[in-house]
Short mmCIF file of N, CA and C in Angstrom, two decimals:
data_model
loop_
_atom_site.label_atom_id
_atom_site.label_comp_id
_atom_site.label_asym_id
_atom_site.label_seq_id
_atom_site.Cartn_x
_atom_site.Cartn_y
_atom_site.Cartn_z
N MET A 1 -137.89 -110.43 -178.97
CA MET A 1 -136.88 -111.12 -178.23
C MET A 1 -136.79 -110.52 -176.83
N ASP A 2 -136.89 -111.33 -175.80
CA ASP A 2 -136.80 -110.88 -174.42
C ASP A 2 -135.48 -111.42 -173.84
N ILE A 3 -134.57 -110.49 -173.53
CA ILE A 3 -133.27 -110.88 -172.97
C ILE A 3 -133.17 -110.35 -171.53
N GLY A 4 -132.70 -111.16 -170.63
CA GLY A 4 -132.54 -110.78 -169.23
C GLY A 4 -131.07 -110.45 -168.97
N LEU A 5 -130.85 -109.33 -168.34
CA LEU A 5 -129.48 -108.91 -168.04
C LEU A 5 -129.23 -109.22 -166.53
N ILE A 6 -128.27 -110.11 -166.30
CA ILE A 6 -127.95 -110.51 -164.94
C ILE A 6 -126.59 -109.89 -164.60
N HIS A 7 -126.61 -109.02 -163.59
CA HIS A 7 -125.37 -108.37 -163.20
C HIS A 7 -124.82 -109.10 -161.97
N LEU A 8 -123.65 -109.72 -162.14
CA LEU A 8 -123.09 -110.57 -161.08
C LEU A 8 -122.49 -109.75 -159.94
N GLY A 9 -122.34 -108.46 -160.10
CA GLY A 9 -121.70 -107.65 -159.05
C GLY A 9 -122.70 -106.89 -158.19
N CYS A 10 -123.98 -107.17 -158.28
CA CYS A 10 -124.94 -106.40 -157.49
C CYS A 10 -125.33 -107.20 -156.22
N GLU A 11 -126.17 -106.58 -155.40
CA GLU A 11 -126.55 -107.18 -154.12
C GLU A 11 -127.35 -108.46 -154.31
N ALA A 12 -128.25 -108.51 -155.27
CA ALA A 12 -129.07 -109.70 -155.48
C ALA A 12 -128.25 -110.81 -156.07
N THR A 13 -128.49 -112.02 -155.65
CA THR A 13 -127.76 -113.15 -156.17
C THR A 13 -128.17 -113.40 -157.63
N PRO A 14 -127.25 -114.01 -158.40
CA PRO A 14 -127.60 -114.30 -159.79
C PRO A 14 -128.82 -115.20 -159.90
N GLU A 15 -128.98 -116.13 -158.94
CA GLU A 15 -130.11 -117.02 -158.96
C GLU A 15 -131.43 -116.27 -158.79
N SER A 16 -131.46 -115.33 -157.82
CA SER A 16 -132.69 -114.59 -157.59
C SER A 16 -133.01 -113.64 -158.76
N GLN A 17 -131.96 -113.11 -159.36
CA GLN A 17 -132.20 -112.27 -160.56
C GLN A 17 -132.78 -113.12 -161.68
N GLU A 18 -132.20 -114.31 -161.89
CA GLU A 18 -132.66 -115.17 -162.95
C GLU A 18 -134.13 -115.59 -162.73
N GLU A 19 -134.47 -115.90 -161.49
CA GLU A 19 -135.88 -116.27 -161.19
C GLU A 19 -136.81 -115.13 -161.55
N ARG A 20 -136.49 -113.91 -161.17
CA ARG A 20 -137.36 -112.78 -161.48
C ARG A 20 -137.45 -112.55 -162.99
N LEU A 21 -136.28 -112.69 -163.68
CA LEU A 21 -136.31 -112.45 -165.10
C LEU A 21 -137.02 -113.57 -165.85
N LEU A 22 -136.92 -114.78 -165.40
CA LEU A 22 -137.71 -115.89 -166.02
C LEU A 22 -139.19 -115.65 -165.87
N ALA A 23 -139.58 -115.20 -164.67
CA ALA A 23 -140.97 -114.88 -164.41
C ALA A 23 -141.48 -113.75 -165.33
N ALA A 24 -140.57 -112.87 -165.71
CA ALA A 24 -140.92 -111.75 -166.59
C ALA A 24 -140.99 -112.16 -168.03
N GLY A 25 -140.59 -113.40 -168.37
CA GLY A 25 -140.71 -113.85 -169.72
C GLY A 25 -139.41 -113.86 -170.56
N CYS A 26 -138.27 -113.76 -169.87
CA CYS A 26 -137.01 -113.75 -170.62
C CYS A 26 -136.73 -115.14 -171.22
N THR A 27 -136.24 -115.10 -172.46
CA THR A 27 -135.90 -116.35 -173.17
C THR A 27 -134.40 -116.60 -173.20
N SER A 28 -133.60 -115.56 -173.02
CA SER A 28 -132.14 -115.71 -172.96
C SER A 28 -131.57 -114.71 -171.99
N PHE A 29 -130.34 -114.95 -171.57
CA PHE A 29 -129.73 -114.13 -170.53
C PHE A 29 -128.33 -113.67 -170.92
N LEU A 30 -127.99 -112.51 -170.50
CA LEU A 30 -126.65 -111.98 -170.69
C LEU A 30 -126.12 -111.71 -169.29
N ARG A 31 -125.05 -112.45 -168.94
CA ARG A 31 -124.44 -112.32 -167.60
C ARG A 31 -123.22 -111.40 -167.69
N ILE A 32 -123.24 -110.37 -166.87
CA ILE A 32 -122.16 -109.40 -166.84
C ILE A 32 -121.38 -109.58 -165.54
N ALA A 33 -120.07 -109.83 -165.63
CA ALA A 33 -119.23 -110.14 -164.46
C ALA A 33 -119.04 -108.93 -163.58
N ASP A 34 -118.53 -107.86 -164.07
CA ASP A 34 -118.35 -106.64 -163.25
C ASP A 34 -118.30 -105.46 -164.20
N TYR A 35 -118.25 -104.25 -163.63
CA TYR A 35 -118.30 -103.08 -164.49
C TYR A 35 -117.06 -102.90 -165.34
N ALA A 36 -115.86 -103.21 -164.81
CA ALA A 36 -114.64 -102.96 -165.56
C ALA A 36 -114.57 -103.77 -166.82
N SER A 37 -114.64 -105.10 -166.69
CA SER A 37 -114.56 -105.94 -167.87
C SER A 37 -115.93 -106.15 -168.50
N GLY A 38 -116.99 -105.96 -167.73
CA GLY A 38 -118.34 -106.22 -168.20
C GLY A 38 -118.87 -105.18 -169.14
N ARG A 39 -118.31 -103.96 -169.15
CA ARG A 39 -118.82 -102.88 -169.99
C ARG A 39 -118.75 -103.27 -171.47
N LYS A 40 -117.59 -103.81 -171.92
CA LYS A 40 -117.48 -104.23 -173.29
C LYS A 40 -118.40 -105.40 -173.62
N GLN A 41 -118.51 -106.29 -172.68
CA GLN A 41 -119.39 -107.47 -172.83
C GLN A 41 -120.86 -106.99 -172.94
N LEU A 42 -121.22 -106.03 -172.09
CA LEU A 42 -122.57 -105.46 -172.12
C LEU A 42 -122.85 -104.81 -173.47
N ASP A 43 -121.94 -103.96 -173.90
CA ASP A 43 -122.12 -103.26 -175.18
C ASP A 43 -122.25 -104.23 -176.35
N ARG A 44 -121.37 -105.28 -176.36
CA ARG A 44 -121.48 -106.29 -177.41
C ARG A 44 -122.83 -107.02 -177.40
N GLY A 45 -123.26 -107.40 -176.18
CA GLY A 45 -124.52 -108.12 -176.05
C GLY A 45 -125.74 -107.31 -176.43
N LEU A 46 -125.70 -105.98 -176.14
CA LEU A 46 -126.85 -105.12 -176.47
C LEU A 46 -126.81 -104.63 -177.91
N ALA A 47 -125.63 -104.69 -178.56
CA ALA A 47 -125.51 -104.17 -179.93
C ALA A 47 -126.31 -105.02 -180.91
N GLY A 48 -126.51 -106.30 -180.59
CA GLY A 48 -127.25 -107.20 -181.51
C GLY A 48 -128.74 -107.10 -181.41
N LEU A 49 -129.23 -106.27 -180.50
CA LEU A 49 -130.68 -106.16 -180.38
C LEU A 49 -131.31 -105.36 -181.51
N LYS A 50 -132.53 -105.70 -181.82
CA LYS A 50 -133.29 -105.04 -182.88
C LYS A 50 -134.49 -104.29 -182.30
N ALA A 51 -135.03 -103.40 -183.03
CA ALA A 51 -136.24 -102.66 -182.62
C ALA A 51 -137.32 -103.70 -182.28
N GLY A 52 -138.00 -103.45 -181.16
CA GLY A 52 -139.05 -104.36 -180.73
C GLY A 52 -138.59 -105.33 -179.67
N SER A 53 -137.27 -105.46 -179.50
CA SER A 53 -136.73 -106.35 -178.45
C SER A 53 -136.95 -105.71 -177.08
N ARG A 54 -136.87 -106.55 -176.08
CA ARG A 54 -137.01 -106.06 -174.69
C ARG A 54 -135.83 -106.56 -173.88
N VAL A 55 -135.26 -105.62 -173.09
CA VAL A 55 -134.20 -105.98 -172.16
C VAL A 55 -134.78 -105.87 -170.77
N HIS A 56 -134.67 -106.93 -170.01
CA HIS A 56 -135.17 -107.01 -168.63
C HIS A 56 -134.00 -106.91 -167.68
N VAL A 57 -134.11 -106.08 -166.65
CA VAL A 57 -133.08 -106.01 -165.59
C VAL A 57 -133.80 -105.99 -164.24
N THR A 58 -133.05 -106.31 -163.22
CA THR A 58 -133.66 -106.24 -161.87
C THR A 58 -133.37 -104.93 -161.21
N GLY A 59 -132.58 -104.07 -161.84
CA GLY A 59 -132.34 -102.76 -161.38
C GLY A 59 -131.54 -101.99 -162.42
N LEU A 60 -131.76 -100.69 -162.57
CA LEU A 60 -131.08 -99.89 -163.59
C LEU A 60 -129.59 -99.83 -163.38
N GLU A 61 -129.13 -100.10 -162.18
CA GLU A 61 -127.68 -100.06 -161.91
C GLU A 61 -126.94 -101.16 -162.70
N ALA A 62 -127.63 -102.09 -163.29
CA ALA A 62 -127.00 -103.11 -164.15
C ALA A 62 -126.42 -102.50 -165.40
N PHE A 63 -126.87 -101.28 -165.76
CA PHE A 63 -126.39 -100.60 -166.98
C PHE A 63 -125.14 -99.74 -166.74
N GLY A 64 -124.72 -99.56 -165.54
CA GLY A 64 -123.54 -98.74 -165.31
C GLY A 64 -123.33 -98.35 -163.87
N ARG A 65 -122.18 -97.72 -163.65
CA ARG A 65 -121.83 -97.27 -162.27
C ARG A 65 -122.41 -95.92 -161.92
N SER A 66 -122.51 -95.03 -162.89
CA SER A 66 -122.99 -93.69 -162.60
C SER A 66 -124.33 -93.42 -163.29
N LEU A 67 -125.02 -92.39 -162.84
CA LEU A 67 -126.28 -92.03 -163.47
C LEU A 67 -126.07 -91.65 -164.94
N ALA A 68 -124.94 -91.02 -165.25
CA ALA A 68 -124.62 -90.61 -166.62
C ALA A 68 -124.47 -91.85 -167.48
N GLU A 69 -123.78 -92.87 -167.01
CA GLU A 69 -123.56 -94.08 -167.78
C GLU A 69 -124.88 -94.82 -167.98
N ILE A 70 -125.70 -94.90 -166.91
CA ILE A 70 -126.99 -95.55 -167.03
C ILE A 70 -127.85 -94.81 -168.04
N LEU A 71 -127.87 -93.49 -167.97
CA LEU A 71 -128.66 -92.69 -168.87
C LEU A 71 -128.24 -92.92 -170.29
N ARG A 72 -126.94 -92.88 -170.55
CA ARG A 72 -126.40 -93.08 -171.92
C ARG A 72 -126.85 -94.44 -172.47
N THR A 73 -126.73 -95.50 -171.65
CA THR A 73 -127.06 -96.81 -172.12
C THR A 73 -128.56 -96.97 -172.36
N VAL A 74 -129.37 -96.57 -171.39
CA VAL A 74 -130.83 -96.71 -171.52
C VAL A 74 -131.35 -95.86 -172.65
N ARG A 75 -130.87 -94.63 -172.75
CA ARG A 75 -131.32 -93.75 -173.82
C ARG A 75 -130.93 -94.34 -175.22
N GLY A 76 -129.70 -94.93 -175.29
CA GLY A 76 -129.31 -95.56 -176.56
C GLY A 76 -130.21 -96.72 -176.92
N LEU A 77 -130.58 -97.52 -175.95
CA LEU A 77 -131.52 -98.63 -176.22
C LEU A 77 -132.85 -98.14 -176.67
N VAL A 78 -133.39 -97.18 -175.99
CA VAL A 78 -134.70 -96.61 -176.36
C VAL A 78 -134.68 -96.01 -177.74
N GLU A 79 -133.60 -95.32 -178.09
CA GLU A 79 -133.48 -94.73 -179.43
C GLU A 79 -133.41 -95.82 -180.50
N MET A 80 -132.90 -97.01 -180.18
CA MET A 80 -132.86 -98.14 -181.11
C MET A 80 -134.20 -98.83 -181.22
N GLY A 81 -135.16 -98.45 -180.40
CA GLY A 81 -136.49 -99.04 -180.41
C GLY A 81 -136.58 -100.27 -179.48
N VAL A 82 -135.62 -100.39 -178.57
CA VAL A 82 -135.62 -101.48 -177.60
C VAL A 82 -136.31 -100.97 -176.32
N GLU A 83 -137.20 -101.79 -175.81
CA GLU A 83 -137.88 -101.45 -174.56
C GLU A 83 -137.06 -102.02 -173.39
N VAL A 84 -136.89 -101.22 -172.35
CA VAL A 84 -136.17 -101.62 -171.16
C VAL A 84 -137.22 -101.84 -170.08
N ARG A 85 -137.16 -103.03 -169.50
CA ARG A 85 -138.11 -103.36 -168.37
C ARG A 85 -137.33 -103.59 -167.13
N VAL A 86 -137.68 -102.83 -166.09
CA VAL A 86 -137.06 -102.97 -164.77
C VAL A 86 -138.00 -103.80 -163.92
N ASN A 87 -137.53 -104.94 -163.46
CA ASN A 87 -138.35 -105.90 -162.68
C ASN A 87 -137.76 -105.97 -161.27
N GLU A 88 -138.08 -104.99 -160.45
CA GLU A 88 -137.62 -104.99 -159.07
C GLU A 88 -138.57 -105.81 -158.22
N GLU A 89 -138.14 -106.07 -156.95
CA GLU A 89 -138.95 -106.92 -156.09
C GLU A 89 -140.36 -106.38 -155.85
N GLN A 90 -140.49 -105.12 -155.56
CA GLN A 90 -141.80 -104.56 -155.26
C GLN A 90 -142.51 -103.97 -156.42
N ALA A 91 -141.81 -103.60 -157.50
CA ALA A 91 -142.43 -102.90 -158.60
C ALA A 91 -141.73 -103.23 -159.90
N SER A 92 -142.40 -102.94 -161.01
CA SER A 92 -141.77 -103.07 -162.31
C SER A 92 -142.10 -101.84 -163.13
N MET A 93 -141.27 -101.58 -164.14
CA MET A 93 -141.44 -100.37 -164.91
C MET A 93 -140.96 -100.67 -166.33
N ALA A 94 -141.70 -100.17 -167.34
CA ALA A 94 -141.30 -100.32 -168.72
C ALA A 94 -140.81 -98.94 -169.19
N ILE A 95 -139.70 -98.90 -169.89
CA ILE A 95 -139.13 -97.67 -170.40
C ILE A 95 -139.01 -97.82 -171.93
N SER A 96 -139.84 -97.05 -172.60
CA SER A 96 -139.80 -97.14 -174.08
C SER A 96 -139.80 -95.77 -174.77
N SER A 97 -139.76 -94.68 -173.97
CA SER A 97 -139.69 -93.33 -174.55
C SER A 97 -138.71 -92.48 -173.73
N ARG A 98 -138.29 -91.40 -174.33
CA ARG A 98 -137.35 -90.48 -173.67
C ARG A 98 -137.94 -89.95 -172.31
N ASP A 99 -139.24 -89.69 -172.29
CA ASP A 99 -139.88 -89.19 -171.06
C ASP A 99 -139.78 -90.24 -169.98
N GLU A 100 -140.00 -91.50 -170.34
CA GLU A 100 -139.92 -92.56 -169.35
C GLU A 100 -138.48 -92.78 -168.88
N VAL A 101 -137.48 -92.54 -169.75
CA VAL A 101 -136.08 -92.63 -169.33
C VAL A 101 -135.81 -91.61 -168.23
N ALA A 102 -136.27 -90.39 -168.47
CA ALA A 102 -136.03 -89.29 -167.49
C ALA A 102 -136.75 -89.61 -166.18
N GLU A 103 -137.95 -90.11 -166.26
CA GLU A 103 -138.69 -90.48 -165.03
C GLU A 103 -138.00 -91.57 -164.26
N ALA A 104 -137.54 -92.59 -164.96
CA ALA A 104 -136.87 -93.72 -164.32
C ALA A 104 -135.60 -93.26 -163.63
N LEU A 105 -134.84 -92.35 -164.29
CA LEU A 105 -133.60 -91.87 -163.68
C LEU A 105 -133.87 -90.96 -162.49
N ARG A 106 -134.96 -90.18 -162.52
CA ARG A 106 -135.33 -89.40 -161.37
C ARG A 106 -135.65 -90.31 -160.19
N ALA A 107 -136.36 -91.40 -160.46
CA ALA A 107 -136.70 -92.34 -159.40
C ALA A 107 -135.41 -93.00 -158.86
N LEU A 108 -134.50 -93.36 -159.75
CA LEU A 108 -133.25 -93.98 -159.32
C LEU A 108 -132.40 -93.02 -158.46
N ALA A 109 -132.35 -91.76 -158.92
CA ALA A 109 -131.57 -90.77 -158.19
C ALA A 109 -132.16 -90.52 -156.80
N SER A 110 -133.48 -90.44 -156.70
CA SER A 110 -134.10 -90.18 -155.39
C SER A 110 -133.91 -91.40 -154.49
N PHE A 111 -133.98 -92.61 -155.07
CA PHE A 111 -133.77 -93.84 -154.30
C PHE A 111 -132.34 -93.85 -153.79
N ALA A 112 -131.39 -93.53 -154.66
CA ALA A 112 -129.98 -93.57 -154.27
C ALA A 112 -129.68 -92.58 -153.19
N SER A 113 -130.24 -91.37 -153.27
CA SER A 113 -129.97 -90.37 -152.24
C SER A 113 -130.65 -90.71 -150.92
N ALA A 114 -131.82 -91.38 -150.99
CA ALA A 114 -132.49 -91.77 -149.76
C ALA A 114 -131.78 -92.95 -149.08
N HIS A 115 -131.12 -93.79 -149.85
CA HIS A 115 -130.48 -94.97 -149.29
C HIS A 115 -128.96 -94.89 -149.27
N ARG A 116 -128.44 -93.69 -149.46
CA ARG A 116 -126.96 -93.49 -149.46
C ARG A 116 -126.46 -93.74 -148.05
N SER A 117 -125.40 -94.50 -147.97
CA SER A 117 -124.82 -94.77 -146.66
C SER A 117 -124.08 -93.51 -146.20
N PRO A 118 -123.98 -93.34 -144.91
CA PRO A 118 -123.28 -92.18 -144.38
C PRO A 118 -121.83 -92.18 -144.80
N PRO A 119 -121.22 -91.01 -144.90
CA PRO A 119 -119.84 -90.95 -145.34
C PRO A 119 -118.92 -91.69 -144.35
N MET A 120 -117.88 -92.26 -144.90
CA MET A 120 -116.91 -92.95 -144.05
C MET A 120 -116.24 -91.97 -143.11
N THR A 121 -116.07 -92.35 -141.88
CA THR A 121 -115.43 -91.45 -140.92
C THR A 121 -114.07 -91.96 -140.47
N ALA A 122 -113.61 -93.04 -141.06
CA ALA A 122 -112.28 -93.58 -140.75
C ALA A 122 -112.08 -93.76 -139.24
N GLY A 123 -113.04 -94.34 -138.60
CA GLY A 123 -112.90 -94.60 -137.17
C GLY A 123 -113.23 -93.41 -136.28
N ARG A 124 -113.55 -92.27 -136.84
CA ARG A 124 -113.85 -91.10 -136.01
C ARG A 124 -115.36 -91.12 -135.64
N ARG A 125 -115.67 -90.40 -134.60
CA ARG A 125 -117.06 -90.21 -134.24
C ARG A 125 -117.72 -89.35 -135.33
N PRO A 126 -119.01 -89.57 -135.59
CA PRO A 126 -119.69 -88.68 -136.53
C PRO A 126 -119.71 -87.27 -135.99
N ARG A 127 -119.52 -86.31 -136.89
CA ARG A 127 -119.47 -84.93 -136.40
C ARG A 127 -120.86 -84.38 -136.12
N THR A 128 -120.92 -83.39 -135.29
CA THR A 128 -122.21 -82.79 -134.96
C THR A 128 -122.47 -81.66 -135.97
N ALA A 129 -123.70 -81.20 -136.01
CA ALA A 129 -124.10 -80.19 -137.02
C ALA A 129 -123.45 -78.86 -136.78
N SER A 130 -123.23 -78.46 -135.55
CA SER A 130 -122.66 -77.14 -135.28
C SER A 130 -121.48 -77.28 -134.27
N LEU A 131 -120.65 -76.23 -134.26
CA LEU A 131 -119.49 -76.26 -133.39
C LEU A 131 -119.85 -75.67 -132.03
N SER A 132 -119.28 -76.22 -131.01
CA SER A 132 -119.52 -75.71 -129.65
C SER A 132 -118.69 -74.42 -129.48
N GLU A 133 -119.00 -73.72 -128.41
CA GLU A 133 -118.26 -72.47 -128.11
C GLU A 133 -116.80 -72.76 -127.91
N VAL A 134 -116.46 -73.87 -127.25
CA VAL A 134 -115.06 -74.24 -127.02
C VAL A 134 -114.38 -74.48 -128.36
N GLN A 135 -115.06 -75.24 -129.26
CA GLN A 135 -114.47 -75.49 -130.59
C GLN A 135 -114.31 -74.20 -131.38
N ILE A 136 -115.24 -73.31 -131.30
CA ILE A 136 -115.13 -72.02 -132.01
C ILE A 136 -113.95 -71.25 -131.51
N LYS A 137 -113.81 -71.20 -130.15
CA LYS A 137 -112.67 -70.47 -129.55
C LYS A 137 -111.34 -71.06 -130.01
N TYR A 138 -111.28 -72.38 -130.03
CA TYR A 138 -110.01 -73.08 -130.44
C TYR A 138 -109.76 -72.89 -131.93
N ALA A 139 -110.83 -72.93 -132.74
CA ALA A 139 -110.70 -72.70 -134.18
C ALA A 139 -110.18 -71.30 -134.47
N ARG A 140 -110.70 -70.32 -133.73
CA ARG A 140 -110.22 -68.93 -133.86
C ARG A 140 -108.75 -68.79 -133.53
N LYS A 141 -108.35 -69.48 -132.46
CA LYS A 141 -106.94 -69.45 -132.02
C LYS A 141 -106.08 -70.06 -133.10
N LEU A 142 -106.44 -71.22 -133.61
CA LEU A 142 -105.65 -71.86 -134.68
C LEU A 142 -105.59 -70.97 -135.93
N PHE A 143 -106.72 -70.36 -136.29
CA PHE A 143 -106.75 -69.51 -137.49
C PHE A 143 -105.86 -68.28 -137.30
N SER A 144 -105.89 -67.69 -136.09
CA SER A 144 -105.03 -66.50 -135.85
C SER A 144 -103.54 -66.89 -135.85
N GLU A 145 -103.27 -68.15 -135.54
CA GLU A 145 -101.87 -68.61 -135.58
C GLU A 145 -101.42 -69.03 -136.97
N GLY A 146 -102.30 -68.89 -137.97
CA GLY A 146 -101.93 -69.16 -139.34
C GLY A 146 -102.27 -70.56 -139.90
N GLU A 147 -103.02 -71.36 -139.09
CA GLU A 147 -103.39 -72.65 -139.59
C GLU A 147 -104.40 -72.50 -140.71
N PRO A 148 -104.26 -73.30 -141.78
CA PRO A 148 -105.20 -73.23 -142.91
C PRO A 148 -106.59 -73.66 -142.46
N LEU A 149 -107.58 -73.09 -143.08
CA LEU A 149 -108.97 -73.37 -142.76
C LEU A 149 -109.28 -74.87 -142.98
N ARG A 150 -108.67 -75.43 -144.00
CA ARG A 150 -108.91 -76.86 -144.27
C ARG A 150 -108.42 -77.74 -143.13
N THR A 151 -107.26 -77.42 -142.58
CA THR A 151 -106.71 -78.15 -141.46
C THR A 151 -107.64 -78.04 -140.23
N ILE A 152 -108.08 -76.83 -139.98
CA ILE A 152 -108.95 -76.57 -138.84
C ILE A 152 -110.29 -77.38 -139.04
N SER A 153 -110.77 -77.38 -140.27
CA SER A 153 -112.05 -78.09 -140.53
C SER A 153 -111.90 -79.60 -140.29
N LEU A 154 -110.71 -80.13 -140.62
CA LEU A 154 -110.47 -81.58 -140.40
C LEU A 154 -110.43 -81.86 -138.89
N ILE A 155 -109.79 -80.99 -138.14
CA ILE A 155 -109.72 -81.14 -136.69
C ILE A 155 -111.11 -81.07 -136.07
N MET A 156 -111.93 -80.17 -136.57
CA MET A 156 -113.25 -79.94 -135.97
C MET A 156 -114.33 -80.91 -136.56
N ARG A 157 -113.92 -81.72 -137.57
CA ARG A 157 -114.87 -82.60 -138.26
C ARG A 157 -116.07 -81.83 -138.80
N ALA A 158 -115.76 -80.73 -139.50
CA ALA A 158 -116.77 -79.89 -140.10
C ALA A 158 -116.21 -79.41 -141.44
N SER A 159 -117.09 -78.93 -142.28
CA SER A 159 -116.61 -78.41 -143.56
C SER A 159 -115.90 -77.08 -143.37
N PRO A 160 -114.99 -76.71 -144.28
CA PRO A 160 -114.36 -75.39 -144.17
C PRO A 160 -115.37 -74.27 -144.08
N ASP A 161 -116.48 -74.41 -144.85
CA ASP A 161 -117.52 -73.36 -144.80
C ASP A 161 -118.15 -73.24 -143.44
N GLU A 162 -118.43 -74.38 -142.81
CA GLU A 162 -119.01 -74.37 -141.46
C GLU A 162 -118.08 -73.70 -140.46
N VAL A 163 -116.78 -74.04 -140.56
CA VAL A 163 -115.82 -73.46 -139.66
C VAL A 163 -115.75 -71.97 -139.88
N TRP A 164 -115.63 -71.55 -141.15
CA TRP A 164 -115.53 -70.10 -141.45
C TRP A 164 -116.77 -69.35 -140.93
N GLN A 165 -117.93 -69.90 -141.14
CA GLN A 165 -119.17 -69.24 -140.69
C GLN A 165 -119.13 -69.14 -139.13
N ALA A 166 -118.67 -70.18 -138.48
CA ALA A 166 -118.67 -70.18 -137.01
C ALA A 166 -117.67 -69.16 -136.47
N ILE A 167 -116.46 -69.11 -137.02
CA ILE A 167 -115.46 -68.20 -136.46
C ILE A 167 -115.68 -66.76 -136.90
N SER A 168 -116.40 -66.53 -138.01
CA SER A 168 -116.61 -65.17 -138.45
C SER A 168 -117.86 -64.54 -137.89
N LYS A 169 -118.83 -65.35 -137.43
CA LYS A 169 -120.09 -64.76 -136.90
C LYS A 169 -120.04 -64.49 -135.42
N HIS A 170 -119.10 -65.09 -134.70
CA HIS A 170 -118.97 -64.84 -133.26
C HIS A 170 -117.92 -63.75 -133.04
N PRO A 171 -118.12 -62.91 -132.05
CA PRO A 171 -117.14 -61.86 -131.77
C PRO A 171 -115.79 -62.47 -131.42
N ARG A 172 -114.73 -61.82 -131.92
CA ARG A 172 -113.36 -62.29 -131.63
C ARG A 172 -112.84 -61.77 -130.30
N GLY A 173 -112.47 -62.69 -129.46
CA GLY A 173 -111.84 -62.36 -128.18
C GLY A 173 -112.56 -61.32 -127.32
N GLY A 174 -113.91 -61.29 -127.45
CA GLY A 174 -114.69 -60.37 -126.60
C GLY A 174 -114.65 -58.94 -127.04
N LYS A 175 -114.06 -58.62 -128.19
CA LYS A 175 -113.97 -57.23 -128.62
C LYS A 175 -115.20 -56.74 -129.39
N GLY A 176 -116.23 -57.57 -129.50
CA GLY A 176 -117.50 -57.26 -130.11
C GLY A 176 -117.38 -57.03 -131.52
#
C-alpha cells in the first residue's frame, strides 16, 4: 500500500504535493491540516499501516514540528516495517532502516541550519560581530554603575558573553 501524506501547512501547495506523490505511485492520501489538530489525525492514519506499506511525503517536516518529533514518528514507522519515501523536488530518498533514519535526519538538520532565517530583530538594525571602543567604554560605565550584564547586552545588541569578554579584556579606565 502506497499512501501519500499531504501536509496542508507547509510551503508547497497541496496540489503540487499531490502531483509529486501521484507521480511516486501513491494510491491514497492522508491530508493533515496543521500540527496542533493534525497530530492525532496523523497518528490515527499511520496506525493502520502494515509492514511492507510505504508512506510518501514531500518533506520530513510533514511528520512533526521538531527534529525529535520527526525522529520519533519516522523511527516508529520503520520499526513497524513501513518504508518512508521522501519525494522532494530535486531528490528522493527511501528510509527503511535505523541507519537511514539517522542519515535522513542529519540531512534535514543540516538543511534547516543552512536555510534558517536570521533572528528577528524587532525593527532594530542587525548587530555587528564585535563592539566598538565607544560601546566598550559605555558598557564599562553602565556595568560600574550597577547595570545588569543582560541589560547592557540588550543595549549593545550583543550576547551577555560578548559584552563580558569585551569589557573584561580591555583595560579599565586606562589603569592597565
